[in-house]
Short mmCIF file of C-alpha atoms in Angstrom, two decimals:
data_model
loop_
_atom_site.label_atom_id
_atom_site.label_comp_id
_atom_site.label_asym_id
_atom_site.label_seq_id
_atom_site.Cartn_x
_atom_site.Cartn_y
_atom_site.Cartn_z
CA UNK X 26 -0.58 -14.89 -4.16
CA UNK X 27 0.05 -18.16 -5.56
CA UNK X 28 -1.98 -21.07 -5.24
CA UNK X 29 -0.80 -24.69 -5.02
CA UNK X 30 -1.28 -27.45 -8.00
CA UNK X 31 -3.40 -29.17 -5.77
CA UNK X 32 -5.98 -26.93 -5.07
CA UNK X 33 -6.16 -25.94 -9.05
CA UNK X 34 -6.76 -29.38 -10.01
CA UNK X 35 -8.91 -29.69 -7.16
CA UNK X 36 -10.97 -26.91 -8.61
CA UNK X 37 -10.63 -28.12 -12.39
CA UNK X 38 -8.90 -25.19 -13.33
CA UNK X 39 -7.36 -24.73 -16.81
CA UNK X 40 -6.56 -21.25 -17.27
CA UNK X 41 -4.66 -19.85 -14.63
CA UNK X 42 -4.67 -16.87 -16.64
CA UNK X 43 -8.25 -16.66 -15.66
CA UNK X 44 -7.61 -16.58 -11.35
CA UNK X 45 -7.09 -12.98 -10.43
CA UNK X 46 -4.63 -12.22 -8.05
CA UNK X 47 -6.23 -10.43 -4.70
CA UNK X 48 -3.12 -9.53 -2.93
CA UNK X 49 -3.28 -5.61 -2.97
CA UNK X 50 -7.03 -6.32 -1.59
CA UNK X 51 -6.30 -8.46 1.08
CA UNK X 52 -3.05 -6.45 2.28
CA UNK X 53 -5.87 -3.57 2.02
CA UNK X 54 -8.24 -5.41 4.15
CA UNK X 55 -5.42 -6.05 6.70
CA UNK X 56 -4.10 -2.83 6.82
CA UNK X 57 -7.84 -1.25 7.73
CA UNK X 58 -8.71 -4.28 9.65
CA UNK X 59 -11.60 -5.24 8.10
CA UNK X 60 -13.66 -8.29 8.55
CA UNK X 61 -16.30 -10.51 7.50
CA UNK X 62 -19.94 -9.41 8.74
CA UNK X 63 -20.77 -13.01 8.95
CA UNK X 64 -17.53 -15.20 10.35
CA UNK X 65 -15.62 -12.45 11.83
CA UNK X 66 -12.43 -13.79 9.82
CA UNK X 67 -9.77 -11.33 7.81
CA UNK X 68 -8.66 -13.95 5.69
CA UNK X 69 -9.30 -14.00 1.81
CA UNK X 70 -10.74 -11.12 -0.33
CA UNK X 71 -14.26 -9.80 0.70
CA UNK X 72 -16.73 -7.64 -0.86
CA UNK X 73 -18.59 -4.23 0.65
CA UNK X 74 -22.36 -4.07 0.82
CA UNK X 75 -23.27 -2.16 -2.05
CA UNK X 76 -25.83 -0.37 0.07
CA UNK X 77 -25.39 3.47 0.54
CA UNK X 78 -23.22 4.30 3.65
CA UNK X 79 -22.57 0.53 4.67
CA UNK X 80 -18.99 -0.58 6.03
CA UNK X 81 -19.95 -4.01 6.03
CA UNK X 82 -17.63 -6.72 4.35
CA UNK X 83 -18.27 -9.69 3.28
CA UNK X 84 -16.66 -13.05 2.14
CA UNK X 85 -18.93 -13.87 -1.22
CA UNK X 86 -18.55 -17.28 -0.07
CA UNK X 87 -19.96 -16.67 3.68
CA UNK X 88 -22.77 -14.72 1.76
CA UNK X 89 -23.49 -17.71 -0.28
CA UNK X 90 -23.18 -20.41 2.26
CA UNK X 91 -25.13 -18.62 4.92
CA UNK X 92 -28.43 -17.86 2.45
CA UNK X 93 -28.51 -14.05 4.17
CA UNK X 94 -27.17 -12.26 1.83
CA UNK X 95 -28.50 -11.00 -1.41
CA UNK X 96 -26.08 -11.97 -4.13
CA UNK X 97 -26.78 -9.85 -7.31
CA UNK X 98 -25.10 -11.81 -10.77
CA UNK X 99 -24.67 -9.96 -13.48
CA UNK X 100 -27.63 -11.36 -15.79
CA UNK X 101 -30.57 -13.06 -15.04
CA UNK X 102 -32.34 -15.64 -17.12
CA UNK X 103 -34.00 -12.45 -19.25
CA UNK X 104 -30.19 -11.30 -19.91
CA UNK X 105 -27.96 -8.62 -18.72
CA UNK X 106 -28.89 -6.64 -15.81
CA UNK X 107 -28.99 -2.42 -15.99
CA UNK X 108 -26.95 -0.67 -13.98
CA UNK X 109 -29.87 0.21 -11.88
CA UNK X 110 -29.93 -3.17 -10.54
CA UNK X 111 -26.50 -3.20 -9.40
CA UNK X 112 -24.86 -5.80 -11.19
CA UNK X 113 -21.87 -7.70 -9.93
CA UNK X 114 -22.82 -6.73 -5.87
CA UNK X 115 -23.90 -8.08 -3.31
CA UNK X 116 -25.77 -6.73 0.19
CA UNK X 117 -24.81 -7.83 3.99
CA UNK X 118 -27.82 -9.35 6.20
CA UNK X 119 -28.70 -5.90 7.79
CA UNK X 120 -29.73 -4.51 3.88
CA UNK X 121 -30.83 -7.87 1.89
CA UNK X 122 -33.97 -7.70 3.61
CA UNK X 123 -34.49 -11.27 3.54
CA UNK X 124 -36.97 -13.14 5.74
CA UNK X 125 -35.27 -15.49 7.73
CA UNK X 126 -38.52 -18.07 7.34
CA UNK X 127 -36.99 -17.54 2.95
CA UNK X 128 -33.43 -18.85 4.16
CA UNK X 129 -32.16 -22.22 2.24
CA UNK X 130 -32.49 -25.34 4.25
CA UNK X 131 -28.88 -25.99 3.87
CA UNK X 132 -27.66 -23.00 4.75
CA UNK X 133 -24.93 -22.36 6.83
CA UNK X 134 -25.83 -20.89 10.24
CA UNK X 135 -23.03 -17.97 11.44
CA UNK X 136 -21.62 -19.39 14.62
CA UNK X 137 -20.52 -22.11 12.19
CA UNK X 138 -19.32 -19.66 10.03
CA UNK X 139 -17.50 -18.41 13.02
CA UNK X 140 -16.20 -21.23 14.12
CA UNK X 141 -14.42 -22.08 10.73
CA UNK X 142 -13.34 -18.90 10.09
CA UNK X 143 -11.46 -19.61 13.76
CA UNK X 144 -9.88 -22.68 12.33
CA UNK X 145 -7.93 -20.82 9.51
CA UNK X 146 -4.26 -19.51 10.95
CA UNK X 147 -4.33 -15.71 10.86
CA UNK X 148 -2.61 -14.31 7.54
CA UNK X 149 0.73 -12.36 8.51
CA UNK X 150 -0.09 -8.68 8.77
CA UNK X 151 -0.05 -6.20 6.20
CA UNK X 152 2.55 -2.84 6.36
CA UNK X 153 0.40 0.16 7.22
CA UNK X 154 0.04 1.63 3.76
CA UNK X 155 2.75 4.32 3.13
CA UNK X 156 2.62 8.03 3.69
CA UNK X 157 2.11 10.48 0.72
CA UNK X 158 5.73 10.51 -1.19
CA UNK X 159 5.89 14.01 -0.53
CA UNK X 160 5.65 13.25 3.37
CA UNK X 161 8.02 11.01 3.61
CA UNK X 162 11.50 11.48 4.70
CA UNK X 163 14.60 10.46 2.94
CA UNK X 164 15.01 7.49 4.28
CA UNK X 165 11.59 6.46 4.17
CA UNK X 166 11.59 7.06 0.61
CA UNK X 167 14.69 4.80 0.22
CA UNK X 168 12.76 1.94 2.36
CA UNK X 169 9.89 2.69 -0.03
CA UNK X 170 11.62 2.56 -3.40
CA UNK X 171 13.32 -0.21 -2.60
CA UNK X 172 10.71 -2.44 -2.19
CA UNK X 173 10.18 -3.31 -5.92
CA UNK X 174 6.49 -3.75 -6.07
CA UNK X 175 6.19 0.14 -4.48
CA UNK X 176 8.42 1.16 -7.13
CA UNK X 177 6.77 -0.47 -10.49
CA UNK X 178 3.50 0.98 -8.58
CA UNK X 179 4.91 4.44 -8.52
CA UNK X 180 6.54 4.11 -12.32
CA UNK X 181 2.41 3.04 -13.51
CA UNK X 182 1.15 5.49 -11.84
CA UNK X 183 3.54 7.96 -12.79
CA UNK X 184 3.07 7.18 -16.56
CA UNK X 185 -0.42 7.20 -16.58
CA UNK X 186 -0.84 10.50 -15.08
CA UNK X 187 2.55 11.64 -18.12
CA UNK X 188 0.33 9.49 -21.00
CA UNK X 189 -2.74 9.54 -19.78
CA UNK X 190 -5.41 6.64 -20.22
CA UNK X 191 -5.16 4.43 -23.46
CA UNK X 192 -8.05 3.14 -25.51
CA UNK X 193 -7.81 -0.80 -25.12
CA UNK X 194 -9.67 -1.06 -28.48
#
């Protein structure tokens, strides 16, 4: 959940304020086993196709690279997008309905995809997420609460549901 102070300056980046932290998504993507569409790997953060009833994940940057995928940005040179367009999304090969005649010159063909994906070590699996409080046994809720990101989780969850949602304005 960290990155190094080379690959920040590598990357030119100021703010680390401004580098979210994708560790409850990629301990989620572990846990369900979910992969890439296009290079097969579980590594990093991915996205779902936003179409209806698709399972398909995707790394943005294999959807990028590879020129299949349509990547939807949140305004266009005419300004912000509706919500009817889907803003922020993104679709996997099988929905962006894009003629493969249309794809980039430089794109990135999948088995190559693949085969980097293969050259990353696997990340070290992800706990099964836990059962329902009220399912859990003693000790399993002693295992739980001792873990002290489970138990900040459990104390912000529990106050929202006591306060209820604030207005951040």
């Amino acid at each position: 959940s960290t990155i190094n102070t080379s690959t920040v300056s590598a990357l030119n980046i100021v703010n680390l304020d401004m580098i979210e932290n994708v560790t409850f998504l990629k301990k989620h993507f572990m846990a369900f086993d979910k992969k890439c569409c296009l290079c097969k790997g579980q590594r990093g953060a991915m996205n779902t196709c936003s179409a209806e009833n698709c399972d398909n994940y995707v790394h943005i940057t294999c959807a990028r690279s590879s020129g299949l995928c349509a990547v939807i940005h949140g305004e266009s040179s005419e300004g912000k997008l509706s919500p009817e367009q889907k803003p922020w999304s993104l679709t996997c090969p099988k929905h962006s309905n894009i003629d493969p005649n249309d794809v980039r010159p430089n794109s990135i063909p999948i088995e190559q995809l693949e085969a980097q994906a293969k050259l990353f070590p696997p990340e070290t699996p992800a706990k099964p997420p836990p059962r329902p409080l009220h399912k859990m046994t003693v000790k399993e809720r002693q295992e739980y609460f001792d873990d002290e990101e489970h138990e900040a989780m459990f104390l912000a969850n529990s106050i929202y549901r006591f306060e209820g949602q604030k207005c951040a304005v």
